[in-house]
CSV table of C-alpha atoms and ligand atoms in Angstrom, one decimal:
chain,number,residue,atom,x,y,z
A,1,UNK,CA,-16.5,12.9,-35.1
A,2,UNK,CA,-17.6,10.3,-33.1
A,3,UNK,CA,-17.4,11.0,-29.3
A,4,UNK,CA,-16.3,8.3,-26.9
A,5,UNK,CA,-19.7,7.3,-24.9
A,6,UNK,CA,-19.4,7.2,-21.2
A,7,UNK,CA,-22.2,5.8,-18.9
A,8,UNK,CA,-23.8,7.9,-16.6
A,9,UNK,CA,-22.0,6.6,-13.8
A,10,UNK,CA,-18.3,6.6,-14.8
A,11,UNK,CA,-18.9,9.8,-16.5
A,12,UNK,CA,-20.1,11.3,-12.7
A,13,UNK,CA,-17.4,9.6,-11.3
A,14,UNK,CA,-14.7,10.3,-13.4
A,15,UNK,CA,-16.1,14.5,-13.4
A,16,UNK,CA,-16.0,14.3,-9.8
A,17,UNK,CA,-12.9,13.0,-9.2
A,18,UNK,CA,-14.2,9.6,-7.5
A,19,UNK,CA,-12.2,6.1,-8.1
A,20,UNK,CA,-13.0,4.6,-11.5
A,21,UNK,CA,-11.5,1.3,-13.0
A,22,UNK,CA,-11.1,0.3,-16.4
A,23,UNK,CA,-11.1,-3.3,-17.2
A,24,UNK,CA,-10.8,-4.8,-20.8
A,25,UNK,CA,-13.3,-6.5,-23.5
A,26,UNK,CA,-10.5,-8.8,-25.2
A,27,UNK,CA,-10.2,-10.7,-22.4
A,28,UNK,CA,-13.8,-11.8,-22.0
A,29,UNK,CA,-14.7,-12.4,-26.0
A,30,UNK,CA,-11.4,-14.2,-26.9
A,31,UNK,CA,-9.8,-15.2,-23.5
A,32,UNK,CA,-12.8,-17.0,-22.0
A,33,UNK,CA,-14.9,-19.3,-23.1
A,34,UNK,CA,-18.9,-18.1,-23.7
A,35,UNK,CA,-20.7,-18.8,-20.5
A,36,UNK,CA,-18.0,-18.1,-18.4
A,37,UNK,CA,-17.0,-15.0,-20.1
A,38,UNK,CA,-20.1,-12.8,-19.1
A,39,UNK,CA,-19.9,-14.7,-15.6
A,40,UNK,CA,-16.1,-13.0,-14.8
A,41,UNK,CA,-17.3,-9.7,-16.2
A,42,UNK,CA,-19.9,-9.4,-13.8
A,43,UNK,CA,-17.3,-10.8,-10.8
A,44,UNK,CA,-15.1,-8.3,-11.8
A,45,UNK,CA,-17.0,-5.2,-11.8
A,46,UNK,CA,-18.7,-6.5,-8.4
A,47,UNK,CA,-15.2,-6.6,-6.9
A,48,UNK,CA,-14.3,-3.1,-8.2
A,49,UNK,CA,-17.4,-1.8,-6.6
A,50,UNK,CA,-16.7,-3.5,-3.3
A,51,UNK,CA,-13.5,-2.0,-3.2
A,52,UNK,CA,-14.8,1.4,-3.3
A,53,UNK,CA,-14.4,2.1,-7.3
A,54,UNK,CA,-16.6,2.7,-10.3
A,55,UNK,CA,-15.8,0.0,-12.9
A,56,UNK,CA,-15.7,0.6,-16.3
A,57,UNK,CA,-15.7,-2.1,-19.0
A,58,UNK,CA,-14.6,-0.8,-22.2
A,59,UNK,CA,-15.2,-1.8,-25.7
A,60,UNK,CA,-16.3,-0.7,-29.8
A,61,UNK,CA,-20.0,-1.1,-30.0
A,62,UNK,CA,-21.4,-0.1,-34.0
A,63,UNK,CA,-18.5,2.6,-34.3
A,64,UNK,CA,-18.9,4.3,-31.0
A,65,UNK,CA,-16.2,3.4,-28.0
A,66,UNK,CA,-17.9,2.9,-24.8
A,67,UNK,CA,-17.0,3.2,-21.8
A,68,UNK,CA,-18.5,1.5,-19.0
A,69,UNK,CA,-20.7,-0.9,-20.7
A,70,UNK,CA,-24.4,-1.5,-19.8
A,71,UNK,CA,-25.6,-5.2,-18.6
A,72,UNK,CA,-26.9,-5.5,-21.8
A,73,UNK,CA,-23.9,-4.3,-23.4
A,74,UNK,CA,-22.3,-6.8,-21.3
A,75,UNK,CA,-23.9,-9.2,-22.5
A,76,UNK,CA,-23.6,-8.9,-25.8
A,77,UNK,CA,-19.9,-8.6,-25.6
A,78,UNK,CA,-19.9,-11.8,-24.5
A,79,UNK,CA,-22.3,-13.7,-26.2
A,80,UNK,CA,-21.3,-17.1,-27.7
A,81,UNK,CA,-22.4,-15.4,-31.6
A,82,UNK,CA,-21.0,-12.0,-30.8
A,83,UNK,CA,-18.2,-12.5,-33.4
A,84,UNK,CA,-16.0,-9.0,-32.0
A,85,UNK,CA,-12.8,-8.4,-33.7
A,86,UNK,CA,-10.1,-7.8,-31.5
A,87,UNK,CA,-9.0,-4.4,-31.7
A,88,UNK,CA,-5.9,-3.4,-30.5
A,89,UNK,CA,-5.2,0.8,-30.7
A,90,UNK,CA,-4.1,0.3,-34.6
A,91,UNK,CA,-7.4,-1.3,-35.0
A,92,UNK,CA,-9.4,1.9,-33.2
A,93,UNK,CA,-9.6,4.2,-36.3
A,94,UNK,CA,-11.0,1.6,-38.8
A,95,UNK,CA,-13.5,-0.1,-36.1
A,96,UNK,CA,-14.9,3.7,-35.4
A,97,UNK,CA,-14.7,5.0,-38.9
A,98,UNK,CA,-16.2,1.9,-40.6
A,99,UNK,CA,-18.8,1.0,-38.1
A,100,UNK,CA,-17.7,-1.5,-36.4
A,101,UNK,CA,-17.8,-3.6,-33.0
A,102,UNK,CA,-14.8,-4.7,-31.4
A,103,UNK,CA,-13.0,-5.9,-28.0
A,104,UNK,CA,-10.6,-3.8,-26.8
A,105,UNK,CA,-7.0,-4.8,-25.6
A,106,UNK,CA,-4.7,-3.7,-23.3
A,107,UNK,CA,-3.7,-0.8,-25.8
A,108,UNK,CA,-6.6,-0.1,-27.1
A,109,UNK,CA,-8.1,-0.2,-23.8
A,110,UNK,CA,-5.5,2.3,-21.7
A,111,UNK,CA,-5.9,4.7,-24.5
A,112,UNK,CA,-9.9,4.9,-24.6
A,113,UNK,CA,-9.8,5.1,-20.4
A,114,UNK,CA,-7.1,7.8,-20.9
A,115,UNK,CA,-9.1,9.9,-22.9
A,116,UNK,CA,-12.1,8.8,-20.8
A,117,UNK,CA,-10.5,10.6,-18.3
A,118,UNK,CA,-9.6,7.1,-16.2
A,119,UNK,CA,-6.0,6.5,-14.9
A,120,UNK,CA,-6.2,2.9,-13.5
A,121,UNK,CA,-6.9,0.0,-15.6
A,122,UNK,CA,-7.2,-3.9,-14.4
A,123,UNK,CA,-6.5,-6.8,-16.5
A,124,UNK,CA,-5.2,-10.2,-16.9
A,125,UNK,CA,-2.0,-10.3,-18.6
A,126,UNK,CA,0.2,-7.8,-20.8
A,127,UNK,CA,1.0,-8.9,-24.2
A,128,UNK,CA,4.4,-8.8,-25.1
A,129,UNK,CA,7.3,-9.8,-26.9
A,130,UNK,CA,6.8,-13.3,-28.8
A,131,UNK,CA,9.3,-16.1,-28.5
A,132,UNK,CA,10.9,-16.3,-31.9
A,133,UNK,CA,10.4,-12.0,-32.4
A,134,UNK,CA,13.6,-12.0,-34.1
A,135,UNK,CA,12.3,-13.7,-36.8
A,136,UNK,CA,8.8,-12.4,-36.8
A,137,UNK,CA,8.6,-9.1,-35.3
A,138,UNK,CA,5.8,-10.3,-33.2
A,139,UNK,CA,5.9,-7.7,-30.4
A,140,UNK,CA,2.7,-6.5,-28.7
A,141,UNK,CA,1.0,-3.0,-29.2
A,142,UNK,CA,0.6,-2.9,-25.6
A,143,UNK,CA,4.3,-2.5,-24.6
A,144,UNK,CA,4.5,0.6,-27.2
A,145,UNK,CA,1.1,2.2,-25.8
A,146,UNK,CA,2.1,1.7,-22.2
A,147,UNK,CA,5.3,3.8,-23.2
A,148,UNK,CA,3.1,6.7,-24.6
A,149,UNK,CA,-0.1,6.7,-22.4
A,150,UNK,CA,0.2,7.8,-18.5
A,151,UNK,CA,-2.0,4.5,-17.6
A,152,UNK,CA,-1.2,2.3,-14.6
A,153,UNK,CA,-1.9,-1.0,-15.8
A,154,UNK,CA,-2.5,-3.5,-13.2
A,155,UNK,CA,-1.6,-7.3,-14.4
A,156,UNK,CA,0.0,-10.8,-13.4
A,157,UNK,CA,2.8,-10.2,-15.7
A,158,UNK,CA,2.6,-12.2,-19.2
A,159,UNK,CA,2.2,-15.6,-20.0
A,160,UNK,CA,4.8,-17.7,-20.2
A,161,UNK,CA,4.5,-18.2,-24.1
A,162,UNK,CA,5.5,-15.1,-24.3
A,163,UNK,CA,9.7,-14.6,-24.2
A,164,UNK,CA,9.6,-12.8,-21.0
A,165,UNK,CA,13.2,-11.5,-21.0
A,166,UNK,CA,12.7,-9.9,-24.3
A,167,UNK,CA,9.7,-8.0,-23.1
A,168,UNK,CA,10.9,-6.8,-19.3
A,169,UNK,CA,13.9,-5.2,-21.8
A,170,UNK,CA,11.3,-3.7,-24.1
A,171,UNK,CA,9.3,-2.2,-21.1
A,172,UNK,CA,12.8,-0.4,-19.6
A,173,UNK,CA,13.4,0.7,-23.2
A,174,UNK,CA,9.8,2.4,-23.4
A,175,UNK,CA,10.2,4.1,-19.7
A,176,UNK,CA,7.5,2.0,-18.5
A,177,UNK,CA,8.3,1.4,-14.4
A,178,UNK,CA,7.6,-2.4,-13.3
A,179,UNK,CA,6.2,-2.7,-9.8
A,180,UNK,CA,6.4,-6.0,-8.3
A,181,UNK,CA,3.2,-6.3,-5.9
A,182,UNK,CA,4.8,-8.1,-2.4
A,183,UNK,CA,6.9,-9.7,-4.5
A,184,UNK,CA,10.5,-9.3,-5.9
A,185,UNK,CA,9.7,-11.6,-9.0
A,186,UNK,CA,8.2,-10.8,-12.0
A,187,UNK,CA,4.6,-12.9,-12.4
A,188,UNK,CA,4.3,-15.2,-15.5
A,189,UNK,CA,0.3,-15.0,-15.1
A,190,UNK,CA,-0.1,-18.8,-14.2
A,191,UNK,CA,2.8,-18.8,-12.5
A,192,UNK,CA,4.1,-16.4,-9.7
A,193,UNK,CA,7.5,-16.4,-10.9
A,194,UNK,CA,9.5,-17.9,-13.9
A,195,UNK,CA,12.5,-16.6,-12.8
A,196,UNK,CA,13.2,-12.8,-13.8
A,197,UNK,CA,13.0,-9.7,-11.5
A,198,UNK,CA,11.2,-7.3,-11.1
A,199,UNK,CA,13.8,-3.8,-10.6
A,200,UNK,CA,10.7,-2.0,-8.0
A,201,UNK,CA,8.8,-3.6,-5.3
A,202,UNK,CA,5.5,-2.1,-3.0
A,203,UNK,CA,4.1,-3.7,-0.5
A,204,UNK,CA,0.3,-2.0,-0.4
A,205,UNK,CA,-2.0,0.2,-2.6
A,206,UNK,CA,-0.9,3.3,-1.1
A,207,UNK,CA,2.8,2.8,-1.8
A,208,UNK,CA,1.7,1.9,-5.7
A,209,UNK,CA,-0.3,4.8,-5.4
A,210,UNK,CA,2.5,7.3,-4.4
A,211,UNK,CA,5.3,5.7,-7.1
A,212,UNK,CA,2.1,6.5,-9.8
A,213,UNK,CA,1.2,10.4,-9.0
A,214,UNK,CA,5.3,10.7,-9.0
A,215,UNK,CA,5.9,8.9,-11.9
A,216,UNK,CA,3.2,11.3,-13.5
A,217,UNK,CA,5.0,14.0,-12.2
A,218,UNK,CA,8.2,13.5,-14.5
A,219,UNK,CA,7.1,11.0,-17.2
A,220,UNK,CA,4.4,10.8,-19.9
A,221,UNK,CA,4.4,6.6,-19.8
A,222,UNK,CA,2.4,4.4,-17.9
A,223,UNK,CA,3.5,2.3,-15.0
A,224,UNK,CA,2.9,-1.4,-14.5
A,225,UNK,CA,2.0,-3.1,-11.6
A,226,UNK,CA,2.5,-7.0,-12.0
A,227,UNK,CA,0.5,-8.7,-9.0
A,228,UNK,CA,1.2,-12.6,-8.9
A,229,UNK,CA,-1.8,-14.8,-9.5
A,230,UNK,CA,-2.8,-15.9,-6.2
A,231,UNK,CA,-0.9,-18.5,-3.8
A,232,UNK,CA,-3.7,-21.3,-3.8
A,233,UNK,CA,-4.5,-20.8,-7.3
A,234,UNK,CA,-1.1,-21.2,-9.1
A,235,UNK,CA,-0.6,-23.9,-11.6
A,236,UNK,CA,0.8,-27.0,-11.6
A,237,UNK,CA,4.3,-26.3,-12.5
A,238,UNK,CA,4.9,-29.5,-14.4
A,239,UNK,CA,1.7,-29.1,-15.9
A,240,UNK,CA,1.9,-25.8,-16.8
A,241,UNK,CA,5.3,-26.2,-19.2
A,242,UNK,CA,3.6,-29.8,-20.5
A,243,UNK,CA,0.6,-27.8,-21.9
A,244,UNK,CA,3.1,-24.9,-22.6
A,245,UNK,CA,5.3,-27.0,-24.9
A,246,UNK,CA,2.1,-28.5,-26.6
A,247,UNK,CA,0.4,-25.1,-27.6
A,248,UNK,CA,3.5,-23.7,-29.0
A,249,UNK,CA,3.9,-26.8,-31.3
A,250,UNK,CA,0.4,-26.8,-31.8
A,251,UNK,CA,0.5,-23.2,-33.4
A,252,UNK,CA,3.9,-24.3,-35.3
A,253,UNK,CA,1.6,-27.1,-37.1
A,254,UNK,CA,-1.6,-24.9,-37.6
A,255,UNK,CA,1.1,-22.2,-38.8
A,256,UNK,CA,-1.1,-19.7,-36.5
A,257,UNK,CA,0.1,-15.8,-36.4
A,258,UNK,CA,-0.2,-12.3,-35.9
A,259,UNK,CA,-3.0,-12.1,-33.1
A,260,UNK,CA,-4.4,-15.2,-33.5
A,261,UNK,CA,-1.6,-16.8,-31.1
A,262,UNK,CA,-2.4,-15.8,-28.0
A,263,UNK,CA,-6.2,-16.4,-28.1
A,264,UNK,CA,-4.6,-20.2,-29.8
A,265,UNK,CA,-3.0,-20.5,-26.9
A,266,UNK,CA,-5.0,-19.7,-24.8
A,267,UNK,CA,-8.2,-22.1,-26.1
A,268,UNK,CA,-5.4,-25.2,-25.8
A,269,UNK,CA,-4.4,-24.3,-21.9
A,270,UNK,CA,-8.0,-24.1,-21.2
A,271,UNK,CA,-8.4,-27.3,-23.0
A,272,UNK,CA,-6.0,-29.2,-21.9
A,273,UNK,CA,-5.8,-28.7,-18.6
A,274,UNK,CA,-9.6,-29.0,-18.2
A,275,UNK,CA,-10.7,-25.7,-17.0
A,276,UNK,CA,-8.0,-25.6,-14.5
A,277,UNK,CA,-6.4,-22.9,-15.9
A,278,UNK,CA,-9.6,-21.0,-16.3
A,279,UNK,CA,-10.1,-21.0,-12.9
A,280,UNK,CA,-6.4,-19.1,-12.7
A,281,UNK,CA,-7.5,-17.1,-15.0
A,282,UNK,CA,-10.3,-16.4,-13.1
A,283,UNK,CA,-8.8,-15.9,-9.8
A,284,UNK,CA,-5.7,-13.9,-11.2
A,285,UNK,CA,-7.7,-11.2,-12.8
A,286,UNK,CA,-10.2,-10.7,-9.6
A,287,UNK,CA,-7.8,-9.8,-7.7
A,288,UNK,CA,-6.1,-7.8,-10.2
A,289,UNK,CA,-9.5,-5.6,-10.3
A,290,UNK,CA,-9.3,-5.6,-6.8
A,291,UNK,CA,-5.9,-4.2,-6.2
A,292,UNK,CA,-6.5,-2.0,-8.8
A,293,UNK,CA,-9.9,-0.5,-7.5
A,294,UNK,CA,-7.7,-0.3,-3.9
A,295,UNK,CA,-4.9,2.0,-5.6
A,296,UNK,CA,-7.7,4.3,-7.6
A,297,UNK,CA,-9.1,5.0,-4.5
A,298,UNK,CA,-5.8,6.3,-3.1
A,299,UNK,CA,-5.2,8.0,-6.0
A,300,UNK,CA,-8.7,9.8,-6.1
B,401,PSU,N1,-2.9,-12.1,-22.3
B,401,PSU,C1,-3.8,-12.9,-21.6
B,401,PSU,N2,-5.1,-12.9,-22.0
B,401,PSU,C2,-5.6,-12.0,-22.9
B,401,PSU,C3,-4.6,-11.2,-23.6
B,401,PSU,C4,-3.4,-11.3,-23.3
B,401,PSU,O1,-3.4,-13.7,-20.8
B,401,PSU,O2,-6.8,-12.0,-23.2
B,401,PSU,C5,-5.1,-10.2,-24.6
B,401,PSU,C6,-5.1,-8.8,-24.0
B,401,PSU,O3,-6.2,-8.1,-24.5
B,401,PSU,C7,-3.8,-8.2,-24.6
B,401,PSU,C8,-3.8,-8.8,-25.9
B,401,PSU,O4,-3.8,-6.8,-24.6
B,401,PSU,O5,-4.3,-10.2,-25.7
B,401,PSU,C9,-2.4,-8.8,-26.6
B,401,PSU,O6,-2.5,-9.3,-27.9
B,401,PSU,P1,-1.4,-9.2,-28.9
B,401,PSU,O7,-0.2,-10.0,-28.4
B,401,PSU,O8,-2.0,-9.6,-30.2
B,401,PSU,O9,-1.1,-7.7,-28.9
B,402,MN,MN1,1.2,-9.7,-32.1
């Protein structure tokens, strides 16, 4: 059977009950461009370490899971010709029996930490329901994992190509608590707000901290923590829904689907707004990491 491989460090860490952070592989080989990509994942496990925490980047390398990749690993994860699948938890089984290398998403990547032994996981956005999921059935993994696995997932909500209504209902359905971080609005990632509510609110790491080791207490789901993308570092509101309305129609005409829609999507904000979402992107999931490294070391 093949054994999940932890590096040295988060394995010490997580056996000694110090803070430990998982972050996610999807996001740097199909939400960032090459170049910048490897550039983030380094930021982001600097600012875990600077808040106190042991990050621990997570992905399917040849058939073994690791987690806590090495620089090198790093890098190759992000290289321009790295050509990783994205594997989502369905995806896990086939990736490790056949071989394979892969980035891991938000479900993949909660259930590897869990087993790993890590409870606190920092990311960018959650997938979730897709606008038009009456029709297609397009409903992310990660919704469904977060309802089975006992992960806090730290985020800025989902993106607003997603039908956000649709996927707050989903999350109550799956007993997954929402937190809203200082905030009584539920985070559209670009966006601090699109206009739903969050039903919780905490105002620091250690309040986050004390809803997670109760929720644990009484529930076998995880708990999400949406933090809004930074003040300064919002988008353009008009530009945002301009871009918005272009990428959806853009992946009506290319007849994109299945998981091929949100990297799409992604590719034509990045495009089209000429890196200025990147650099939301960017500042959204630093401090993500950060709040998240904050909350492991209250929990640890
Ligand atoms: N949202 C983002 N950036 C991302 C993703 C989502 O803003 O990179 C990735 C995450 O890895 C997430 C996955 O878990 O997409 C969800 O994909 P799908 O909808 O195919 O389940
Ligand atoms: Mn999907």
């Amino acid at each position: 059977m093949t054994q999940i491989s932890r590096s040295g460090e988060v394995a010490d860490a997580v056996n000694s009950g110090r803070p430990v952070v998982a972050l996610e592989s999807t996001i740097l080989s199909h939400g960032l461009p090459p170049g910048r990509n490897l550039d983030v994942a380094r930021r982001l496990e600097e600012t875990v370490r600077a808040a106190g925490a042991v990050p621990a980047t997570i992905a399917v390398l040849d058939g073994t899971p690791v987690v806590g990749l090495s620089a090198t690993q790093l890098e190759r994860v992000c290289a321009a010709d790295a050509g990783l699948d994205k594997l989502s938890l369905r995806d896990l089984g086939p990736a490790i029996g056949l071989g394979r290398s892969g980035a891991t998403t938000v479900a993949s990547t909660s259930a590897l930490a869990h087993k790993a032994g890590i409870g606190v996981f920092a990311t960018g956005g959650l997938g979730g329901v897709h606008v038009g999921a009456a029709e297609s059935w397009d409903v992310s993994a990660d919704l469904g994992v977060l309802g089975r696995i006992p992960t806090l997932v730290v985020c800025s909500g989902v993106k607003s190509v997603l039908d956000i209504a649709a996927t707050l209902e989903v999350l109550e359905t799956a007993s997954v608590p929402v937190l809203g971080y200082r905030t009584d609005q539920f985070p559209a990632f670009y966006l601090r707000s699109r206009g739903f509510e969050v039903p919780w609110r905490v105002e620091d790491p250690a309040q986050a901290a004390a809803v997670v080791a109760a929720h644990r207490e009484y529930a076998s789901s995880g708990v999400l923590l949406a933090n809004p993308i930074p003040l300064e570092s919002e988008m353009d509101r008009e530009l945002h829904d301009r871009i918005l309305r272009e990428g959806l129609e853009l992946v009506r005409a290319k007849e994109v689907h299945g998981k091929d829609v949100t990297p799409v999507l992604l590719e034509h904000f990045h495009e089209a707004s000429e890196g200025v979402s990147l650099d939301a992107n960017e500042a959204l999931v630093l401090s993500n990491a950060k709040l998240a490294a904050e909350i492991a070391v209250e929990l640890a």
